Coordinates of C-alpha atoms in Angstrom, one line a residue:
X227 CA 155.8 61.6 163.1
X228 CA 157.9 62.7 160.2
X229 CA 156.1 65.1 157.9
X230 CA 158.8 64.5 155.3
X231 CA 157.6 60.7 155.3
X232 CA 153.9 61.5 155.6
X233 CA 151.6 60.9 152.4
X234 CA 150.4 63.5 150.3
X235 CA 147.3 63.6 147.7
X236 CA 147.1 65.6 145.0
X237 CA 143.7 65.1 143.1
X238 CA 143.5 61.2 142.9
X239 CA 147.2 61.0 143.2
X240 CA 148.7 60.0 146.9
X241 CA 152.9 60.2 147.0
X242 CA 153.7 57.9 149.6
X243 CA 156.2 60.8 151.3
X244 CA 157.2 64.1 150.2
X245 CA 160.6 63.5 149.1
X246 CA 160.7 63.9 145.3
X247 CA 162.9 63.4 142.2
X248 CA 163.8 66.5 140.4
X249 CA 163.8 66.2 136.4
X250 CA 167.3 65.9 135.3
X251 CA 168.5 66.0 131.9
X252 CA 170.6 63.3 130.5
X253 CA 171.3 64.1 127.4
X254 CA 171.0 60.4 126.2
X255 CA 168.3 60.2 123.9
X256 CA 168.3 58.9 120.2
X257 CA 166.3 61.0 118.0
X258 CA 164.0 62.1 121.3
X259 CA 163.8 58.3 122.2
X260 CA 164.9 57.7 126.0
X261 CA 166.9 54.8 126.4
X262 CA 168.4 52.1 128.7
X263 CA 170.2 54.9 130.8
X264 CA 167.1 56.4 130.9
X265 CA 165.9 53.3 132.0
X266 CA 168.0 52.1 135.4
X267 CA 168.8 56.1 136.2
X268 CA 165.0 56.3 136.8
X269 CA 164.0 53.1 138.3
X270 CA 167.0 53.2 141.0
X271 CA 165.4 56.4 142.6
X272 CA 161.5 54.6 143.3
X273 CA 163.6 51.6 144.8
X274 CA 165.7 54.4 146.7
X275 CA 162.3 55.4 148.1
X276 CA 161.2 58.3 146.2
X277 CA 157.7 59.1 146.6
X278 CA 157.7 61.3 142.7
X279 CA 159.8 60.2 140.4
X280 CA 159.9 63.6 137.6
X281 CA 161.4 62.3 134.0
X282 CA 163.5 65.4 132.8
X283 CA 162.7 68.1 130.3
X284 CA 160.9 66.4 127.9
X285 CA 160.4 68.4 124.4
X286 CA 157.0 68.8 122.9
X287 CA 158.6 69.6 119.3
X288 CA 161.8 68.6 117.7
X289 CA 162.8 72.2 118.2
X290 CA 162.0 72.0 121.6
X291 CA 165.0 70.3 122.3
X292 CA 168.1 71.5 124.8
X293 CA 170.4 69.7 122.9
X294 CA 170.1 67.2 119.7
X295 CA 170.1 64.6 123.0
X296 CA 166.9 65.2 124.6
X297 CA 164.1 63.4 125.1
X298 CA 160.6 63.9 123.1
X299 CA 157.1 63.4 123.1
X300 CA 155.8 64.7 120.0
X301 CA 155.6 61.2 118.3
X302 CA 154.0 57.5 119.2
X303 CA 157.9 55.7 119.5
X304 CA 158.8 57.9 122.2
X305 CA 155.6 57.3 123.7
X306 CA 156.2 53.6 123.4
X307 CA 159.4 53.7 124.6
X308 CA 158.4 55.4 128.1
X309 CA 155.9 52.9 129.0
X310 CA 157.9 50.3 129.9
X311 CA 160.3 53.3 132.5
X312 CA 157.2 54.2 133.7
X313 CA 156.0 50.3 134.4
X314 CA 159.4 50.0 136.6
X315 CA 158.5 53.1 138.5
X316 CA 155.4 51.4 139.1
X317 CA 156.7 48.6 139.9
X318 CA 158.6 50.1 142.7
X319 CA 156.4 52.1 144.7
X320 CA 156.5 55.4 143.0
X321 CA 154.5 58.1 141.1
X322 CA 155.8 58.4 137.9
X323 CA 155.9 62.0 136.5
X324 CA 157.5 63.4 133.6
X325 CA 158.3 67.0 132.7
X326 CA 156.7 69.0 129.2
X327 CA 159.1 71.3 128.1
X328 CA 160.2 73.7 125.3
X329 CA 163.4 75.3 125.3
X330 CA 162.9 78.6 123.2
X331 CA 165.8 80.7 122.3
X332 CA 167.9 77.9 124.9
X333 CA 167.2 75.0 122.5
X334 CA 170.2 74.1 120.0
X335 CA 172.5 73.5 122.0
X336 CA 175.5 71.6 123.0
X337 CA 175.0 68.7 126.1
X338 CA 177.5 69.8 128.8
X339 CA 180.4 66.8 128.1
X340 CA 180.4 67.7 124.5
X341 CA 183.6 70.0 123.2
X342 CA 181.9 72.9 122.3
X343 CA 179.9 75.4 123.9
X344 CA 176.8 77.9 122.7
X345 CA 174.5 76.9 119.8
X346 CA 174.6 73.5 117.8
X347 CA 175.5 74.7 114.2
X348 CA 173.1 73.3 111.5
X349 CA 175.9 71.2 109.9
X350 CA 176.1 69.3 113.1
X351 CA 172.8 68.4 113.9
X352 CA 171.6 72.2 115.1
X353 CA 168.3 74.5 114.1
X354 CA 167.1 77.8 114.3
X355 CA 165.3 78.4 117.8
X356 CA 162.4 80.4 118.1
X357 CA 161.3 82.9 121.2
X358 CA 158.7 85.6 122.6
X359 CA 161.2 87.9 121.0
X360 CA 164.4 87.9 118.6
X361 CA 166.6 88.4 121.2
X362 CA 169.6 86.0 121.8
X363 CA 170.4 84.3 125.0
X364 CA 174.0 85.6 125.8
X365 CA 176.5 83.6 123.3
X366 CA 173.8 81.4 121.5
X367 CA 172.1 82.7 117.9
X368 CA 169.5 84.8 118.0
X369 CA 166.0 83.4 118.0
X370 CA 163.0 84.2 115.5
X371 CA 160.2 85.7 117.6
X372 CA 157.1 83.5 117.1
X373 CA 154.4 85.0 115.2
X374 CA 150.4 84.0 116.0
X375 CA 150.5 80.6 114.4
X376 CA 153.5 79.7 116.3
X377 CA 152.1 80.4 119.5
X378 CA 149.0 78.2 118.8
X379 CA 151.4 75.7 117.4
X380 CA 153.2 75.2 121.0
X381 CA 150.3 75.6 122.8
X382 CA 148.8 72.6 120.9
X383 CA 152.2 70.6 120.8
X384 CA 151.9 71.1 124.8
X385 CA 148.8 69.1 124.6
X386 CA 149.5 66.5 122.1
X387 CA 151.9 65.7 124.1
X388 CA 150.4 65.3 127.7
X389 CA 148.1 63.1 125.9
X390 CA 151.3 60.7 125.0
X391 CA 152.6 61.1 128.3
X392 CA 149.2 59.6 129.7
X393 CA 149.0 57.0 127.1
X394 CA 152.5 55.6 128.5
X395 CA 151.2 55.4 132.0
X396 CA 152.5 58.9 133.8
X397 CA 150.4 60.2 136.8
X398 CA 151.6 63.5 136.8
X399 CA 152.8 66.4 134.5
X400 CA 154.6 69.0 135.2
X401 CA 155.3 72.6 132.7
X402 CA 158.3 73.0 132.5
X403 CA 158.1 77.5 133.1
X404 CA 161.8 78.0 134.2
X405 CA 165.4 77.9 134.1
X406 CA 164.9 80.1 130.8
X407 CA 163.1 78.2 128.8
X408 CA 160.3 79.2 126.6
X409 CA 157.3 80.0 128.7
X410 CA 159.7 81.5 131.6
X411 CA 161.5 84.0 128.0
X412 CA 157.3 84.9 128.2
X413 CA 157.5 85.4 131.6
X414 CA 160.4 87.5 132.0
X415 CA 160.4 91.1 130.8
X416 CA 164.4 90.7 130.2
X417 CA 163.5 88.3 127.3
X418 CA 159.8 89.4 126.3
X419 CA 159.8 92.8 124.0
X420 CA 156.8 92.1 122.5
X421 CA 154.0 94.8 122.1
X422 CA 151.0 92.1 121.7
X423 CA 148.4 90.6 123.8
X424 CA 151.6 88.6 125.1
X425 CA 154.1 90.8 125.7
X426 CA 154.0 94.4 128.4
X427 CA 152.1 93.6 131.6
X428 CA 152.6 90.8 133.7
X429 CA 148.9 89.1 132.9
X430 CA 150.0 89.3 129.4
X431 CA 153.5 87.5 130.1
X432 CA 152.1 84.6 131.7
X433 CA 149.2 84.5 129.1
X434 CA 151.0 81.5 127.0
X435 CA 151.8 79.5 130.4
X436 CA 148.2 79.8 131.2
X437 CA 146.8 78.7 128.1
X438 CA 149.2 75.7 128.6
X439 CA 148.4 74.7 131.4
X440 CA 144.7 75.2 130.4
X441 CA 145.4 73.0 127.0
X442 CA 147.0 70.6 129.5
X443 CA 144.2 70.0 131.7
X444 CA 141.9 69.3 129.3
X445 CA 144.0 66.6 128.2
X446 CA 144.3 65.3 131.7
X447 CA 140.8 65.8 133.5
X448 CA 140.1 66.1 136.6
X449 CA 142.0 63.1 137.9
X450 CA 145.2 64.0 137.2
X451 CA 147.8 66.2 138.9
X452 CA 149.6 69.1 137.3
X453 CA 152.4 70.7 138.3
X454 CA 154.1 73.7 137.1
X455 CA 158.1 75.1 137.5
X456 CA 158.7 78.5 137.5
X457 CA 161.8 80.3 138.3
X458 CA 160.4 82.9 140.8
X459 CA 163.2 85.0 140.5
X460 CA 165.5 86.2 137.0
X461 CA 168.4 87.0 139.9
X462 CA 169.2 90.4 137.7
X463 CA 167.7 93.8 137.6
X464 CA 164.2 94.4 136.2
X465 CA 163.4 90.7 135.5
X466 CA 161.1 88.2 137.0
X467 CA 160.4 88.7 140.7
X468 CA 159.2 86.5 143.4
X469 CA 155.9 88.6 144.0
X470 CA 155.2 88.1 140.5
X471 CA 155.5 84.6 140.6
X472 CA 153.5 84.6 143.5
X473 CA 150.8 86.7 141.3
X474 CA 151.3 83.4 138.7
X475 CA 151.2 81.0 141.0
X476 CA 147.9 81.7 142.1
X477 CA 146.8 82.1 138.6
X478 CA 147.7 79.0 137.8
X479 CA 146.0 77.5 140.5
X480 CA 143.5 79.4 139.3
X481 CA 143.7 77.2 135.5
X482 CA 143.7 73.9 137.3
X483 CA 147.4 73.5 138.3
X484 CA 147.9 71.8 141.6
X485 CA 151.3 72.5 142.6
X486 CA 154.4 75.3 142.0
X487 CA 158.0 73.9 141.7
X488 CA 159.7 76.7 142.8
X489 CA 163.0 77.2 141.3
X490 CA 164.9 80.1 140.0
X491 CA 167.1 81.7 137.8
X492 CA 168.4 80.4 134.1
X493 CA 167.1 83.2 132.0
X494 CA 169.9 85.7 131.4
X495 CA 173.6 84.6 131.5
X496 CA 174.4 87.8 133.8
X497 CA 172.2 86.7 136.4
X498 CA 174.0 87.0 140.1
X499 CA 172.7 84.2 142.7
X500 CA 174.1 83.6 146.4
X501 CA 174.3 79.9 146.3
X502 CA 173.6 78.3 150.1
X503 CA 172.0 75.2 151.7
X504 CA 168.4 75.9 151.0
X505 CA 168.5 79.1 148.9
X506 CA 165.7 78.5 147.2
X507 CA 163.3 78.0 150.0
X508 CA 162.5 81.3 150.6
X509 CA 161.0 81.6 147.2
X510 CA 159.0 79.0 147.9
X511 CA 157.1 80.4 151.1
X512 CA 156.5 83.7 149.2
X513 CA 155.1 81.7 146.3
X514 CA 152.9 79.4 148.7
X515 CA 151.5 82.5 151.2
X516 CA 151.0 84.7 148.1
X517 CA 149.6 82.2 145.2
X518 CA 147.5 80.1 147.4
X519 CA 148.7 77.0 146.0
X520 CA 150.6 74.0 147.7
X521 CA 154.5 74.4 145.9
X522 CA 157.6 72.1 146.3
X523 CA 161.1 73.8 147.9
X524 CA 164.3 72.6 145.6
X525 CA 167.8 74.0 145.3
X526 CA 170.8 72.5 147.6
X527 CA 168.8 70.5 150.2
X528 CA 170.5 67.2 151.2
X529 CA 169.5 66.2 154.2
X530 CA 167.0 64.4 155.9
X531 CA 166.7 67.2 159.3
X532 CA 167.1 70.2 156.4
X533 CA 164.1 69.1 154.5
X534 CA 162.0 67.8 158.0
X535 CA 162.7 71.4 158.8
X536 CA 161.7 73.4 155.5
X537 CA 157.6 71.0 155.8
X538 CA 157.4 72.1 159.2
X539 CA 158.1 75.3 158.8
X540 CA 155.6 75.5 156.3
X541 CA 157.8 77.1 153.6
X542 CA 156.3 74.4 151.3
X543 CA 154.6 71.0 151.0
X544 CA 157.0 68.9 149.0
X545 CA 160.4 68.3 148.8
X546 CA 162.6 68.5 145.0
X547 CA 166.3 67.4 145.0
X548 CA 168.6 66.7 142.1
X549 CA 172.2 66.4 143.3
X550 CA 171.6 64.9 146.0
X551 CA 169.6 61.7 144.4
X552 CA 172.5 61.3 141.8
X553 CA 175.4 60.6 144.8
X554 CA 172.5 58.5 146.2
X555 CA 170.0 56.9 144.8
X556 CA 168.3 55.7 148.3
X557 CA 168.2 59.3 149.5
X558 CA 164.7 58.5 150.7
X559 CA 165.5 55.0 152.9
X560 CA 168.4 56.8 153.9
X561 CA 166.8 60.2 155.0
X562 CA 163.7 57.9 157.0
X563 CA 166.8 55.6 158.5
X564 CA 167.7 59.2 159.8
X565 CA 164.7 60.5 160.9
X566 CA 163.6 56.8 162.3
X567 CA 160.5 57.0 160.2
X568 CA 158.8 53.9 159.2
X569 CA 158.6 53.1 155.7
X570 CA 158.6 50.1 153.6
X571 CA 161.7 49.0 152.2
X572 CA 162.3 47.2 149.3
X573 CA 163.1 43.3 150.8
X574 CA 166.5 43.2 149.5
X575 CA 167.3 46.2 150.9
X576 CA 165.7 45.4 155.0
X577 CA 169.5 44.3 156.3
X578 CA 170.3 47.8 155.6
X579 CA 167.6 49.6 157.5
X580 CA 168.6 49.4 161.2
X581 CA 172.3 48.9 161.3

């Protein structure tokens, strides 16, 4: 019996296997509006099996954004236009989940085909970013540091925005607290200098996640899951460490989050990470043995025997990839071909799944 292609339940939620869609931007959106891309790029993955599909980093504000590309949810048209994505997931056989997220001092930038590089000037479509602290990521303009009413501001965006996400039909949420993004600059004292109730002492950094994920919750009851990304690691001296993130993780358990996405990384451009098969995974057993909260292993696994191996060695309880869904959208019939795990397949797909 594959563990990989065994259900799991999350509050009323059960994922028909463990085998997930990471949120990947696609820097496609009109005016925060996903479109048509947006569209087949998701739907392919729930016919390719997934059990979660994750829609990518979706901004709670306008200046939430990545890049002038990126999806929103902090008005009723981008609401409207996710139903119908979320219908095909449906449709399909997956759990549709979509990812809340606020760049910080990251936001303004340029999407990665695009000719330039650093921060989106205003002249072309760019804004001032805002942060824990006036300190610029590494070649982008420096942030304003968010005063009192800013703070509330996000935290209240954060839930106006789960309450869209609901409204079009998603079954799970997931806080975006990595890749150096807003609520990982709080996290992370490399990017937090502030000398407030939110700044200093780790229960103070993670005091804007956990009001998040508290605001969030109360949007979403008891019913519905919510997960949360960290990066459980800065990779560079005197940042974010994994026993800190273990610390959070069981804090946010703690708030009513039901799951860690353990990532790492993104917060400092001089960050130094060993990149191999699985790198991540051992983030992800420190977070799960130390926060007391089921968590999902991402970062370079693409096979079916690699990730049977990571479940049963209880490193974590989910699988995220990324890469490997985009060179193959039927990772998941593929990976239980593999395995010889019985699942369903979609009918047009059954000549495929023997031979």
């Amino acid at each position: 019996m594959s563990i990989l292609f065994s259900p799991l339940r999350l509050r009323s939620i059960e994922f028909r296997n463990r085998l997930w869609v990471s949120p990947m931007c696609m820097y496609s959106a009109v005016d925060g509006v996903p479109q048509e891309w947006h569209h087949t790029h998701l739907a392919q993955f729930a016919s390719g099996g997934a059990g979660l599909v994750v829609a990518e980093a979706t901004a709670v504000v306008p200046e939430g954004r990545i890049s002038p590309r990126d999806t929103g949810l902090w008005n009723d048209e981008q609401r409207d236009a996710w139903a119908p994505i979320v219908q095909a997931i449906h449709d399909r056989g997956a759990v549709a989940g979509i990812q809340l997220a606020h760049a910080g001092r990251k936001a303004s930038t340029w999407w990665p085909w695009a000719d330039a590089r650093g921060s989106v000037p205003s002249t072309e479509g760019g804004w001032t970013t805002t942060a824990p602290s006036a300190v610029a990521y590494d070649g982008f303009d420096a942030p304003i540091a968010l005063d009192a009413a800013g703070i509330e501001r996000v935290v209240d965006a954060f839930a106006a925005s789960a309450r869209r996400a609901l409204d079009a039909g998603f079954d799970v949420l997931e806080i975006h607290g990595a890749h150096g993004y807003l609520l990982h600059q709080f996290l992370s004292p490399l990017s937090n200098r502030r000398a407030d109730e939110y700044g200093g002492e780790l229960a103070n950094r993670a005091r804007l996640l956990l009001r998040v994920i508290d605001a969030v919750r109360a949007e979403s009851g008891d019913d519905v899951p919510v997960l949360v990304r960290i990066s459980a690691t800065d990779h560079a001296e005197g940042g974010f460490t994994p026993e800190e993130a273990a610390i959070v993780g069981g804090w946010a358990a703690d708030h009513g989050a039901d799951l860690v996405d353990v990532s790492s990384g993104g917060l400092v451009a001089h960050q130094r990470i060993e990149v191999f098969p699985g790198y991540q995974v051992a983030l992800a057993e420190t977070v799960r043995q130390g926060g007391r909260i089921p968590v999902s292993a991402v970062g370079l696994i693409t096979a079916a025997e690699q990730a049977e191996r990571v479940l049963e060695e209880g490193a974590a309880d989910a699988i995220f990839a990324g890469r490997e869904w985009l060179r193959d959208p039927h990772f998941a019939l593929r990976a239980a071909h593999e395995l010889g795990a019985e699942i369903a397949w979609p009918p047009q797909y059954e000549r495929a799944r023997w031979r």
